[in-house]
């Protein structure tokens, strides 16, 4: 941290790979929102660094276009925007050319900034050279204030490459300077998991193996892979969503209360969960995971192509676009409670949710028309899109018979707070600018995520499959996935099912 008063310093937000989609869609709109809403204490300047033949003016056009397109509610005429545009600079360079970094240094000096935030928004294959060159050119020494680096996912593609990246980054920055993004942590509803659990007294006593039967975590998407075949083909859903977003949701659901709500205390508890995961390797990994690929089907009333027909995908690809896993957290709290996690592209609906399925009442009292078995207690944390929390329980249907039917108590963000939750990047960028790393993944955390994931990846590789099971786009996945969870006598929740008592 700097000892210079933030109010009299200015900050350079240096985006490597500014010509890409991330800067346009997420970073620039989020920065402008922070500026215009007065959330930033010190003035901030955007500096772009990329290969394309752009000028300062092209960058200014990008800033304006990105705000118009992705933050249409923010004003396009403001003093703040004028200042942002006036100070915006573009450094044209390839990522391996040291002179580019020297030009960047001169530009920083010229602007007279003190704080430096480097943002890696390049393709991941450029991470190592950018980090190395920041170090070689001495830019990591900063400009008198604080210096930080934000690294986008994917953070490596297995434990070995993540370790390599770690080694390189720690040659140039200390761990306290490194902010690894998992944008799920920036989602308001994800942050609310801890508030819900630890700011209320009534749920935590039930939050363990004595009362919880199992947990289902779903990240389902209707979209396909778009134009990202190059990346997705070598990633699959396991690297794209399981290793990061799904495991993060699992750690927040399973972790113990931190001693304080500070970055290291929270992350210490998350890491303990990752270390308590029962390793999935070899035959165990095969038996406890299920993967599949989509074929053509109907999504939102339109026919979409199958994965193998997506542009850029090999016709013999065995990249999974769906995966499910049965995971155990081997500690006192969760012993014996299965966590079923699943994620897929081109599924029936876009839903992210965590469903805590509580155990049945110990005795059926209303046995003649008993529906307790069909209407168990489920607490659902709806992360998106219908942000909120629901609790399902059995109630007596009015009438002469003792008939139990499921009903629902519902909390909805928009209804309760009168507004939609903010964009994840707004919160994350604010946090890295003020130096709060709670919502960023720590070095040991990301390595533990990879160590667990590697077991599955290696087992899958050794299977040498030529084809994967398939599912029709627009459905909830293949029948095999239902059989997978069905072996334990459970079924997947269909998150779009509304409860309608009859
Ligand atoms: C990204 C993945 O990290 O998360 C994408 O690379 C995925 O493939 C996205 O679509 C999902 O994020 P969100 O916020 O839309 O749920």
XYZ file of N, CA and C in Angstrom, residues 113-370:
774
model
N 1.228 10.026 -13.162
C 0.424 9.200 -12.242
C 1.305 8.630 -11.128
N 0.654 8.241 -10.033
C 1.399 7.615 -8.928
C 1.049 6.132 -8.780
N -0.231 5.811 -8.893
C -0.643 4.415 -8.715
C -0.752 3.714 -10.061
N -0.438 2.421 -10.042
C -0.402 1.689 -11.309
C -1.155 0.391 -11.198
N -2.153 0.220 -12.039
C -2.831 -1.065 -12.060
C -2.680 -1.674 -13.453
N -2.015 -2.816 -13.521
C -1.868 -3.521 -14.795
C -2.991 -4.536 -14.903
N -3.668 -4.564 -16.032
C -4.766 -5.514 -16.208
C -4.459 -6.416 -17.391
N -4.337 -7.715 -17.139
C -4.042 -8.660 -18.226
C -5.334 -9.096 -18.898
N -5.670 -8.434 -20.007
C -6.866 -8.815 -20.761
C -6.454 -9.376 -22.119
N -5.255 -9.904 -22.178
C -4.734 -10.487 -23.425
C -5.157 -11.949 -23.492
N -4.944 -12.607 -24.648
C -5.094 -14.063 -24.628
C -4.116 -14.632 -23.593
N -4.510 -15.727 -22.923
C -3.675 -16.259 -21.837
C -2.266 -16.628 -22.270
N -2.101 -16.968 -23.551
C -0.744 -17.361 -23.985
C 0.238 -16.187 -23.935
N -0.274 -14.973 -23.791
C 0.626 -13.819 -23.682
C 0.965 -13.438 -22.242
N 0.314 -14.070 -21.275
C 0.499 -13.659 -19.875
C 1.970 -13.656 -19.458
N 2.648 -14.786 -19.752
C 4.020 -14.914 -19.251
C 4.918 -13.807 -19.789
N 4.804 -13.550 -21.103
C 5.720 -12.541 -21.669
C 5.387 -11.137 -21.173
N 4.108 -10.859 -20.989
C 3.753 -9.516 -20.486
C 4.318 -9.341 -19.070
N 4.113 -10.348 -18.230
C 4.590 -10.246 -16.841
C 6.117 -10.078 -16.820
N 6.781 -10.936 -17.608
C 8.246 -10.879 -17.668
C 8.708 -9.490 -18.109
N 8.075 -8.949 -19.131
C 8.513 -7.654 -19.660
C 8.181 -6.488 -18.727
N 7.112 -6.635 -17.960
C 6.835 -5.602 -16.947
C 8.008 -5.584 -15.967
N 8.469 -6.802 -15.619
C 9.592 -6.901 -14.685
C 10.886 -6.378 -15.290
N 11.201 -6.838 -16.512
C 12.470 -6.441 -17.135
C 12.538 -4.935 -17.347
N 11.410 -4.324 -17.686
C 11.443 -2.886 -17.961
C 11.363 -2.069 -16.664
N 11.200 -2.755 -15.532
C 11.175 -2.055 -14.243
C 9.848 -1.399 -13.932
N 8.826 -1.669 -14.773
C 7.535 -1.025 -14.523
C 6.899 -1.516 -13.219
N 7.308 -2.711 -12.773
C 6.762 -3.235 -11.511
C 7.232 -2.420 -10.307
N 8.250 -1.575 -10.524
C 8.728 -0.713 -9.421
C 7.748 0.411 -9.140
N 6.826 0.620 -10.104
C 5.756 1.587 -9.870
C 6.178 3.030 -10.066
N 5.288 3.920 -9.685
C 5.506 5.349 -9.914
C 5.398 6.137 -8.611
N 5.650 5.486 -7.492
C 5.618 6.226 -6.228
C 4.440 5.847 -5.351
N 3.348 5.424 -5.950
C 2.175 4.993 -5.175
C 2.130 3.470 -5.140
N 0.909 2.901 -5.149
C 0.830 1.440 -5.167
C 0.885 0.892 -6.587
N 1.265 -0.378 -6.711
C 1.295 -1.056 -8.013
C 0.628 -2.419 -7.845
N -0.297 -2.734 -8.744
C -1.008 -4.025 -8.642
C -1.178 -4.632 -10.029
N -1.459 -5.924 -10.058
C -1.739 -6.567 -11.344
C -2.987 -7.430 -11.209
N -3.867 -7.319 -12.203
C -5.072 -8.140 -12.230
C -4.921 -9.156 -13.348
N -5.162 -10.424 -13.029
C -5.018 -11.476 -14.045
C -6.386 -12.103 -14.278
N -6.780 -12.125 -15.546
C -8.065 -12.723 -15.911
C -7.942 -14.237 -15.946
N -9.063 -14.920 -15.865
C -9.030 -16.349 -16.091
C -8.928 -16.608 -17.597
N -8.454 -17.707 -18.096
C -8.003 -18.864 -17.345
C -6.618 -18.655 -16.737
N -6.514 -19.019 -15.463
C -5.241 -18.896 -14.779
C -4.540 -20.251 -14.888
N -3.885 -20.476 -16.031
C -3.283 -21.782 -16.307
C -4.308 -22.714 -16.917
N -3.814 -23.877 -17.411
C -4.753 -24.856 -17.956
C -4.647 -26.191 -17.220
N -3.763 -26.234 -16.251
C -3.637 -27.372 -15.340
C -2.721 -26.910 -14.212
N -2.448 -27.809 -13.270
C -1.655 -27.380 -12.114
C -0.248 -26.953 -12.545
N 0.314 -27.692 -13.484
C 1.692 -27.386 -13.886
C 1.794 -25.985 -14.497
N 0.891 -25.677 -15.422
C 0.984 -24.353 -16.065
C 0.600 -23.242 -15.075
N -0.302 -23.538 -14.156
C -0.648 -22.527 -13.146
C 0.568 -22.268 -12.251
N 1.290 -23.330 -11.918
C 2.494 -23.159 -11.101
C 3.546 -22.338 -11.833
N 3.640 -22.572 -13.130
C 4.617 -21.830 -13.932
C 4.274 -20.336 -13.925
N 2.981 -20.069 -14.077
C 2.518 -18.680 -14.065
C 2.771 -18.057 -12.683
N 2.501 -18.841 -11.654
C 2.740 -18.370 -10.291
C 4.202 -17.997 -10.089
N 5.079 -18.881 -10.594
C 6.512 -18.664 -10.401
C 6.926 -17.341 -11.063
N 6.433 -17.178 -12.282
C 6.802 -15.981 -13.049
C 6.248 -14.714 -12.382
N 5.010 -14.801 -11.962
C 4.363 -13.603 -11.412
C 5.020 -13.201 -10.086
N 5.455 -14.211 -9.320
C 6.070 -13.889 -8.037
C 7.520 -13.425 -8.158
N 8.085 -13.543 -9.338
C 9.402 -12.942 -9.577
C 9.251 -11.432 -9.714
N 8.061 -11.025 -10.108
C 7.855 -9.621 -10.475
C 6.956 -8.882 -9.465
N 6.015 -9.611 -8.870
C 5.089 -8.996 -7.916
C 5.008 -9.840 -6.646
N 4.678 -9.198 -5.545
C 4.408 -9.970 -4.330
C 2.955 -10.443 -4.393
N 2.625 -11.461 -3.609
C 1.260 -12.001 -3.639
C 0.219 -10.913 -3.340
N 0.567 -9.998 -2.458
C -0.397 -8.939 -2.088
C -0.717 -8.017 -3.264
N 0.159 -8.029 -4.274
C -0.089 -7.151 -5.435
C -0.916 -7.846 -6.517
N -1.153 -9.152 -6.340
C -1.778 -9.924 -7.425
C -3.272 -10.134 -7.153
N -4.093 -9.803 -8.142
C -5.549 -9.943 -8.040
C -6.010 -10.878 -9.165
N -6.355 -12.125 -8.784
C -6.801 -13.098 -9.799
C -8.325 -13.053 -9.866
N -8.822 -12.823 -11.071
C -10.271 -12.632 -11.235
C -11.008 -13.957 -11.401
N -12.072 -14.106 -10.635
C -13.124 -15.056 -10.984
C -14.377 -14.202 -10.912
N -14.929 -13.855 -12.059
C -15.962 -12.794 -12.034
C -17.206 -13.223 -11.242
N -17.362 -14.549 -10.988
C -18.504 -14.979 -10.184
C -18.467 -14.370 -8.785
N -17.270 -14.139 -8.282
C -17.153 -13.587 -6.928
C -17.626 -12.137 -6.867
N -17.681 -11.487 -8.027
C -18.150 -10.099 -8.064
C -19.668 -10.010 -8.101
N -20.320 -11.139 -8.323
C -21.788 -11.098 -8.400
C -22.353 -10.873 -7.004
N -23.293 -9.956 -6.927
C -23.901 -9.597 -5.647
C -24.468 -10.822 -4.938
N -25.125 -11.679 -5.709
C -25.774 -12.849 -5.111
C -24.752 -13.858 -4.594
N -23.586 -13.886 -5.207
C -22.542 -14.798 -4.719
C -22.008 -14.258 -3.391
N -21.825 -12.929 -3.323
C -21.383 -12.348 -2.047
C -22.435 -12.557 -0.963
N -23.683 -12.601 -1.392
C -24.749 -12.771 -0.406
C -24.753 -14.167 0.225
N -24.064 -15.122 -0.385
C -24.025 -16.470 0.214
C -23.464 -16.356 1.631
N -22.382 -15.602 1.773
C -21.763 -15.501 3.102
C -22.612 -14.657 4.040
N -23.231 -13.619 3.507
C -24.090 -12.788 4.369
C -25.270 -13.627 4.852
N -25.880 -14.341 3.928
C -27.021 -15.187 4.280
C -26.628 -16.186 5.365
N -25.477 -16.817 5.184
C -25.070 -17.860 6.123
C -24.622 -17.292 7.469
N -23.830 -16.213 7.422
C -23.159 -15.794 8.658
C -23.719 -14.519 9.298
N -24.703 -13.878 8.644
C -25.306 -12.718 9.307
C -26.651 -13.104 9.909
N -27.069 -14.348 9.680
C -28.337 -14.828 10.229
C -28.062 -15.987 11.172
N -28.843 -16.048 12.245
C -28.600 -17.119 13.214
C -29.351 -18.398 12.907
N -30.357 -18.325 12.014
C -31.266 -19.475 11.940
C -30.852 -20.555 10.936
N -29.985 -20.229 9.993
C -29.675 -21.240 8.977
C -28.448 -22.076 9.333
N -27.459 -21.415 9.925
C -26.178 -22.079 10.151
C -26.290 -23.359 10.997
N -27.150 -23.389 12.031
C -27.249 -24.637 12.796
C -27.702 -25.833 11.948
N -28.381 -25.552 10.828
C -28.876 -26.640 9.964
C -27.899 -26.984 8.850
N -26.875 -26.184 8.725
C -26.003 -26.225 7.544
C -24.915 -27.289 7.705
N -25.288 -28.550 7.820
C -24.281 -29.597 8.041
C -24.886 -30.971 7.746
N -24.066 -31.989 7.917
C -24.475 -33.348 7.525
C -25.656 -33.885 8.332
N -25.928 -33.275 9.486
C -27.053 -33.787 10.277
C -28.384 -33.460 9.608
N -28.448 -32.328 8.950
C -29.719 -31.871 8.396
C -29.746 -31.802 6.867
N -28.573 -31.726 6.260
C -28.562 -31.579 4.798
C -28.405 -32.958 4.164
N -29.304 -33.246 3.221
C -29.246 -34.534 2.522
C -28.204 -34.472 1.404
N -28.334 -33.465 0.580
C -27.328 -33.248 -0.472
C -27.441 -31.819 -0.994
N -26.462 -31.437 -1.789
C -26.436 -30.079 -2.340
C -26.313 -30.199 -3.864
N -27.050 -29.374 -4.572
C -26.908 -29.352 -6.045
C -26.488 -27.953 -6.479
N -25.419 -27.874 -7.223
C -24.980 -26.562 -7.731
C -25.020 -26.615 -9.260
N -25.742 -25.686 -9.822
C -25.955 -25.691 -11.273
C -25.490 -24.375 -11.888
N -24.693 -24.482 -12.947
C -24.396 -23.297 -13.771
C -24.784 -23.689 -15.188
N -25.999 -23.376 -15.587
C -26.430 -23.802 -16.924
C -26.564 -22.579 -17.821
N -26.229 -22.789 -19.072
C -26.270 -21.684 -20.031
C -27.037 -22.108 -21.271
N -27.702 -21.161 -21.911
C -28.363 -21.489 -23.173
C -27.434 -21.188 -24.345
N -26.468 -20.314 -24.121
C -25.605 -19.944 -25.236
C -24.637 -21.069 -25.589
N -24.172 -21.012 -26.845
C -23.178 -21.993 -27.284
C -21.798 -21.409 -27.047
N -20.866 -21.732 -27.945
C -19.512 -21.241 -27.714
C -19.211 -19.996 -28.537
N -20.198 -19.557 -29.325
C -20.012 -18.324 -30.090
C -18.793 -18.414 -30.991
N -17.911 -17.414 -30.870
C -16.730 -17.406 -31.744
C -15.498 -17.878 -30.980
N -15.712 -18.578 -29.873
C -14.572 -18.912 -29.014
C -14.068 -20.351 -29.193
N -14.322 -20.944 -30.362
C -13.952 -22.356 -30.541
C -12.477 -22.604 -30.236
N -11.626 -21.672 -30.679
C -10.185 -21.850 -30.496
C -9.844 -22.095 -29.037
N -10.437 -21.289 -28.170
C -10.201 -21.452 -26.733
C -10.956 -22.660 -26.191
N -12.241 -22.761 -26.550
C -13.096 -23.749 -25.894
C -12.683 -25.180 -26.219
N -12.230 -25.387 -27.448
C -11.827 -26.733 -27.853
C -10.782 -27.312 -26.908
N -9.894 -26.461 -26.419
C -8.850 -27.002 -25.542
C -9.197 -26.789 -24.066
N -10.374 -26.235 -23.813
C -10.745 -25.994 -22.414
C -11.850 -26.951 -21.990
N -12.983 -26.893 -22.718
C -14.143 -27.680 -22.306
C -14.734 -27.068 -21.052
N -15.867 -27.587 -20.653
C -16.556 -26.986 -19.508
C -15.766 -27.201 -18.217
N -14.930 -28.220 -18.179
C -14.188 -28.474 -16.936
C -13.217 -27.338 -16.616
N -12.522 -26.849 -17.655
C -11.584 -25.740 -17.406
C -12.310 -24.404 -17.434
N -13.363 -24.329 -18.238
C -14.037 -23.049 -18.445
C -14.894 -22.645 -17.232
N -15.557 -23.600 -16.630
C -16.502 -23.254 -15.553
C -16.293 -24.075 -14.277
N -16.000 -25.373 -14.429
C -15.900 -26.235 -13.238
C -14.730 -25.818 -12.346
N -13.548 -25.695 -12.932
C -12.335 -25.434 -12.132
C -12.429 -24.110 -11.372
N -13.223 -23.192 -11.872
C -13.267 -21.871 -11.240
C -14.649 -21.575 -10.647
N -15.627 -21.236 -11.494
C -16.909 -20.764 -10.954
C -17.594 -21.820 -10.068
N -17.654 -23.053 -10.569
C -18.357 -24.082 -9.785
C -17.653 -24.373 -8.466
N -16.325 -24.496 -8.521
C -15.607 -24.779 -7.274
C -15.687 -23.598 -6.312
N -15.726 -22.387 -6.840
C -15.880 -21.221 -5.964
C -17.241 -21.240 -5.274
N -18.288 -21.555 -6.025
C -19.619 -21.611 -5.415
C -19.653 -22.693 -4.341
N -18.966 -23.795 -4.628
C -18.927 -24.882 -3.642
C -18.192 -24.453 -2.369
N -17.070 -23.766 -2.519
C -16.317 -23.383 -1.309
C -17.128 -22.397 -0.461
N -17.832 -21.475 -1.118
C -18.614 -20.498 -0.349
C -19.786 -21.168 0.364
N -20.312 -22.217 -0.252
C -21.423 -22.944 0.366
C -20.936 -23.774 1.550
N -19.725 -24.329 1.417
C -19.277 -25.317 2.410
C -18.374 -24.743 3.493
N -17.803 -23.564 3.297
C -16.757 -23.082 4.222
C -17.284 -22.772 5.631
N -16.352 -22.757 6.569
C -16.669 -22.346 7.932
C -16.697 -20.825 7.998
N -17.222 -20.297 9.081
C -17.233 -18.857 9.246
C -15.795 -18.351 9.407
N -15.419 -17.302 8.670
C -14.072 -16.762 8.864
C -13.999 -16.001 10.188
N -12.794 -15.865 10.741
C -12.702 -15.145 12.023
C -12.999 -13.659 11.860
N -12.646 -13.118 10.705
C -13.028 -11.730 10.401
C -13.392 -11.699 8.925
N -14.081 -10.640 8.522
C -14.399 -10.568 7.097
C -13.297 -9.796 6.371
N -12.125 -10.409 6.332
C -10.998 -9.795 5.636
C -10.485 -10.793 4.611
N -9.722 -10.250 3.643
C -9.324 -11.062 2.491
C -8.691 -12.386 2.912
N -7.718 -12.342 3.793
C -7.022 -13.583 4.097
C -7.842 -14.518 4.960
N -8.610 -13.962 5.893
C -9.421 -14.837 6.754
C -10.465 -15.580 5.918
N -11.109 -14.879 4.986
C -12.121 -15.529 4.133
C -11.445 -16.578 3.250
N -10.316 -16.209 2.672
C -9.676 -17.133 1.737
C -9.059 -18.333 2.463
N -8.626 -18.123 3.700
C -8.126 -19.269 4.492
C -9.207 -20.343 4.592
N -10.431 -19.907 4.872
C -11.519 -20.888 5.044
C -11.879 -21.553 3.725
N -11.837 -20.782 2.639
C -12.150 -21.387 1.336
C -11.110 -22.439 0.968
N -9.870 -22.121 1.251
C -8.796 -23.067 0.906
C -8.961 -24.369 1.699
N -9.410 -24.251 2.956
C -9.603 -25.474 3.757
C -10.628 -26.393 3.090
N -11.674 -25.813 2.520
C -12.671 -26.645 1.827
C -12.022 -27.350 0.639
N -11.247 -26.603 -0.117
C -10.613 -27.209 -1.300
C -9.693 -28.351 -0.881
N -9.006 -28.159 0.249
C -8.119 -29.224 0.717
C -8.900 -30.419 1.256
N -10.153 -30.169 1.660
C -10.960 -31.271 2.207
C -11.707 -32.047 1.116
N -11.630 -31.563 -0.133
C -12.332 -32.285 -1.199
C -11.731 -33.673 -1.353
N -12.586 -34.686 -1.402
C -12.072 -36.040 -1.608
C -11.524 -36.105 -3.032
N -10.242 -36.441 -3.188
C -9.660 -36.396 -4.527
C -10.414 -37.299 -5.506
N -10.603 -36.807 -6.692
C -11.204 -37.636 -7.738
C -10.112 -37.964 -8.743
N -9.638 -39.199 -8.674
C -8.597 -39.620 -9.625
C -8.962 -41.010 -10.142
N -8.357 -41.397 -11.255
C -8.516 -42.741 -11.818
C -9.974 -43.179 -11.872
N -10.224 -44.406 -11.421
C -11.570 -44.982 -11.517
C -12.586 -44.167 -10.709
N -12.152 -43.581 -9.592
C -13.053 -42.755 -8.778
C -13.528 -41.542 -9.578
N -12.602 -40.975 -10.337
C -12.950 -39.792 -11.144
C -13.945 -40.181 -12.230
N -13.723 -41.339 -12.836
C -14.639 -41.765 -13.910
C -16.026 -42.045 -13.327
N -16.045 -42.723 -12.173
C -17.339 -43.091 -11.583
C -18.097 -41.875 -11.059
N -17.382 -40.820 -10.704
C -18.039 -39.678 -10.054
C -18.159 -38.446 -10.933
N -17.939 -38.632 -12.232
C -18.152 -37.506 -13.158
C -18.916 -38.025 -14.376
N -19.484 -37.097 -15.095
C -20.213 -37.461 -16.307
C -20.029 -36.314 -17.296
N -19.697 -36.612 -18.524
C -19.496 -35.524 -19.495
C -20.218 -35.835 -20.797
N -20.564 -34.798 -21.517
C -21.312 -34.973 -22.756
C -21.139 -33.743 -23.653
N -21.697 -33.858 -24.838
C -21.531 -32.794 -25.847
C -22.887 -32.534 -26.510
N -23.168 -31.270 -26.848
C -24.478 -31.017 -27.448
C -24.508 -31.272 -28.948
N -25.685 -31.747 -29.383
C -25.946 -31.836 -30.816
C -27.047 -30.825 -31.116
N -27.357 -30.686 -32.395
C -28.330 -29.672 -32.808
C -29.661 -29.807 -32.048
N -30.303 -28.687 -31.811
C -31.597 -28.701 -31.118
C -32.204 -27.315 -31.154
N -33.287 -27.129 -30.436
C -33.993 -25.852 -30.450
C -33.690 -25.065 -29.181
N -33.195 -23.830 -29.345
C -32.959 -22.959 -28.199
C -33.718 -21.661 -28.458
N -34.546 -21.251 -27.520
C -35.373 -20.051 -27.676
C -36.123 -20.057 -29.013
N -36.666 -21.191 -29.351
C -37.479 -21.282 -30.570
C -36.688 -21.338 -31.863
N -35.373 -21.357 -31.772
C -34.577 -21.401 -33.016
C -33.698 -22.637 -33.033
N -33.530 -23.202 -34.229
C -32.646 -24.369 -34.309
C -31.194 -23.904 -34.250
N -30.414 -24.567 -33.435
C -28.991 -24.218 -33.360
C -28.171 -25.441 -33.752
N -26.955 -25.183 -34.211
C -26.126 -26.310 -34.688
C -25.535 -27.056 -33.498
N -25.114 -28.267 -33.765
C -24.450 -29.065 -32.741
C -23.022 -28.564 -32.530
N -22.414 -28.988 -31.435
C -21.071 -28.493 -31.104
C -20.079 -28.769 -32.236
N -20.131 -29.982 -32.796
C -19.139 -30.333 -33.827
C -19.314 -29.501 -35.093
N -20.477 -28.882 -35.263
C -20.693 -28.040 -36.441
C -20.459 -26.569 -36.154
N -20.060 -26.235 -34.948
C -19.746 -24.833 -34.640
C -18.469 -24.472 -35.404
N -18.390 -23.225 -35.931
C -17.187 -22.840 -36.668
C -15.930 -22.986 -35.812
N -14.940 -23.680 -36.369
C -13.660 -23.812 -35.659
C -13.554 -25.071 -34.814
N -14.629 -25.859 -34.740
C -14.572 -27.084 -33.920
C -14.254 -28.280 -34.822
N -13.373 -29.144 -34.342
C -12.991 -30.332 -35.133
C -14.177 -31.300 -35.216
N -14.270 -31.954 -36.360
C -15.435 -32.835 -36.542
C -15.339 -34.082 -35.649
N -14.120 -34.364 -35.146
C -14.012 -35.522 -34.249
C -13.751 -35.067 -32.799
N -14.162 -33.835 -32.495
C -13.879 -33.285 -31.170
C -14.538 -34.110 -30.053
N -13.784 -34.309 -28.976
C -14.411 -34.928 -27.801
C -14.397 -33.937 -26.622
N -14.403 -32.663 -26.950
C -14.479 -31.642 -25.896
C -15.864 -31.671 -25.267
N -15.910 -31.727 -23.946
C -17.222 -31.786 -23.277
C -17.816 -30.388 -23.144
N -19.115 -30.309 -23.429
C -19.808 -29.028 -23.248
C -20.751 -29.126 -22.058
N -20.794 -30.315 -21.463
C -21.607 -30.550 -20.263
C -20.794 -31.417 -19.328
N -20.824 -31.099 -18.059
C -20.264 -32.045 -17.101
C -21.024 -31.993 -15.789
N -21.055 -33.149 -15.148
C -21.622 -33.238 -13.807
C -20.597 -33.977 -12.962
N -20.562 -33.656 -11.688
C -19.636 -34.364 -10.799
C -20.289 -34.538 -9.434
N -19.898 -35.613 -8.769
C -20.363 -35.890 -7.406
C -19.136 -35.743 -6.529
N -19.221 -34.767 -5.638
C -18.028 -34.375 -4.895
C -18.325 -34.460 -3.398
N -17.346 -34.895 -2.635
C -17.519 -34.933 -1.177
C -16.516 -34.017 -0.502
N -16.985 -33.315 0.511
C -16.099 -32.482 1.317
C -15.859 -33.276 2.597
N -14.691 -33.882 2.689
C -14.432 -34.792 3.801
C -13.983 -34.030 5.050
N -14.933 -33.411 5.717
C -14.631 -32.808 7.019
C -15.819 -33.082 7.961
N -15.720 -32.639 9.188
C -16.753 -32.965 10.167
C -18.108 -32.413 9.787
N -18.127 -31.246 9.195
C -19.409 -30.621 8.870
C -20.141 -31.386 7.760
N -19.369 -31.831 6.753
C -20.019 -32.327 5.540
C -19.856 -33.822 5.289
N -19.290 -34.558 6.230
C -19.028 -35.983 5.999
C -20.267 -36.691 5.450
N -20.102 -37.340 4.306
C -21.184 -38.155 3.742
C -22.223 -37.392 2.938
N -22.096 -36.063 2.826
C -23.096 -35.289 2.061
C -22.597 -35.085 0.631
N -23.300 -35.660 -0.357
C -22.824 -35.435 -1.722
C -23.143 -34.019 -2.218
N -22.178 -33.418 -2.881
C -22.392 -32.154 -3.598
C -22.417 -32.528 -5.081
N -23.577 -32.373 -5.713
C -23.668 -32.644 -7.150
C -23.526 -31.312 -7.868
N -22.534 -31.220 -8.719
C -22.347 -29.961 -9.445
C -22.472 -30.245 -10.937
N -23.001 -29.314 -11.673
C -23.137 -29.526 -13.119
C -23.085 -28.187 -13.839
N -22.628 -28.241 -15.059
C -22.618 -27.045 -15.886
C -22.643 -27.467 -17.340
N -23.259 -26.647 -18.170
C -23.264 -26.977 -19.584
C -23.659 -25.797 -20.435
N -23.256 -25.884 -21.688
C -23.675 -24.913 -22.703
C -24.909 -25.482 -23.403
N -25.678 -24.571 -23.991
C -26.851 -24.970 -24.780
C -27.812 -25.850 -23.979
N -28.040 -25.495 -22.744
C -29.029 -26.217 -21.959
C -30.377 -25.492 -22.066
N -31.342 -25.964 -21.306
C -32.711 -25.467 -21.484
C -32.915 -24.043 -20.980
N -32.094 -23.610 -20.015
C -32.289 -22.267 -19.463
C -30.972 -21.748 -18.909
N -30.880 -20.424 -18.812
C -29.703 -19.841 -18.167
C -30.023 -19.687 -16.689
N -29.411 -20.526 -15.895
C -29.676 -20.503 -14.457
C -28.396 -20.833 -13.699
N -28.097 -20.047 -12.681
C -27.061 -20.442 -11.733
C -27.714 -20.479 -10.368
N -27.609 -21.626 -9.715
C -28.240 -21.728 -8.407
C -27.539 -22.763 -7.536
N -27.736 -22.575 -6.224
C -27.235 -23.538 -5.250
C -28.453 -24.031 -4.492
N -28.700 -25.321 -4.552
C -29.888 -25.861 -3.887
C -29.453 -26.756 -2.734
N -29.893 -26.379 -1.534
C -29.594 -27.183 -0.356
C -30.824 -28.038 -0.090
N -30.642 -29.323 -0.242
C -31.773 -30.241 -0.041
C -31.693 -30.797 1.376
N -32.655 -30.418 2.210
C -32.623 -30.896 3.600
C -33.216 -32.299 3.708
N -32.867 -32.967 4.807
C -33.368 -34.327 5.002
C -34.871 -34.294 5.286
N -35.494 -35.429 5.061
C -36.930 -35.559 5.331
C -37.213 -35.520 6.833
N -38.441 -35.183 7.156
C -38.880 -35.309 8.554
C -38.708 -36.780 8.955
N -38.396 -37.041 10.240
C -38.067 -38.418 10.606
C -39.253 -39.388 10.555
N -40.460 -38.866 10.585
C -41.622 -39.758 10.628
C -42.731 -39.170 9.763
N -43.390 -40.029 9.009
C -44.516 -39.572 8.202
C -45.800 -39.623 9.002
N -46.288 -38.479 9.417
C -47.514 -38.463 10.218
C -48.767 -38.442 9.344
N -48.596 -37.852 8.174
C -49.773 -37.616 7.327
C -49.757 -38.641 6.211
N -49.703 -39.929 6.630
C -49.298 -40.908 5.638
C -50.356 -41.259 4.606
N -51.626 -40.967 4.872
C -52.613 -41.387 3.871
C -52.463 -40.587 2.580
N -52.243 -39.299 2.738
C -52.054 -38.478 1.540
C -50.730 -37.753 1.652
N -49.796 -38.496 2.158
C -48.519 -37.865 2.466
C -47.766 -37.475 1.195
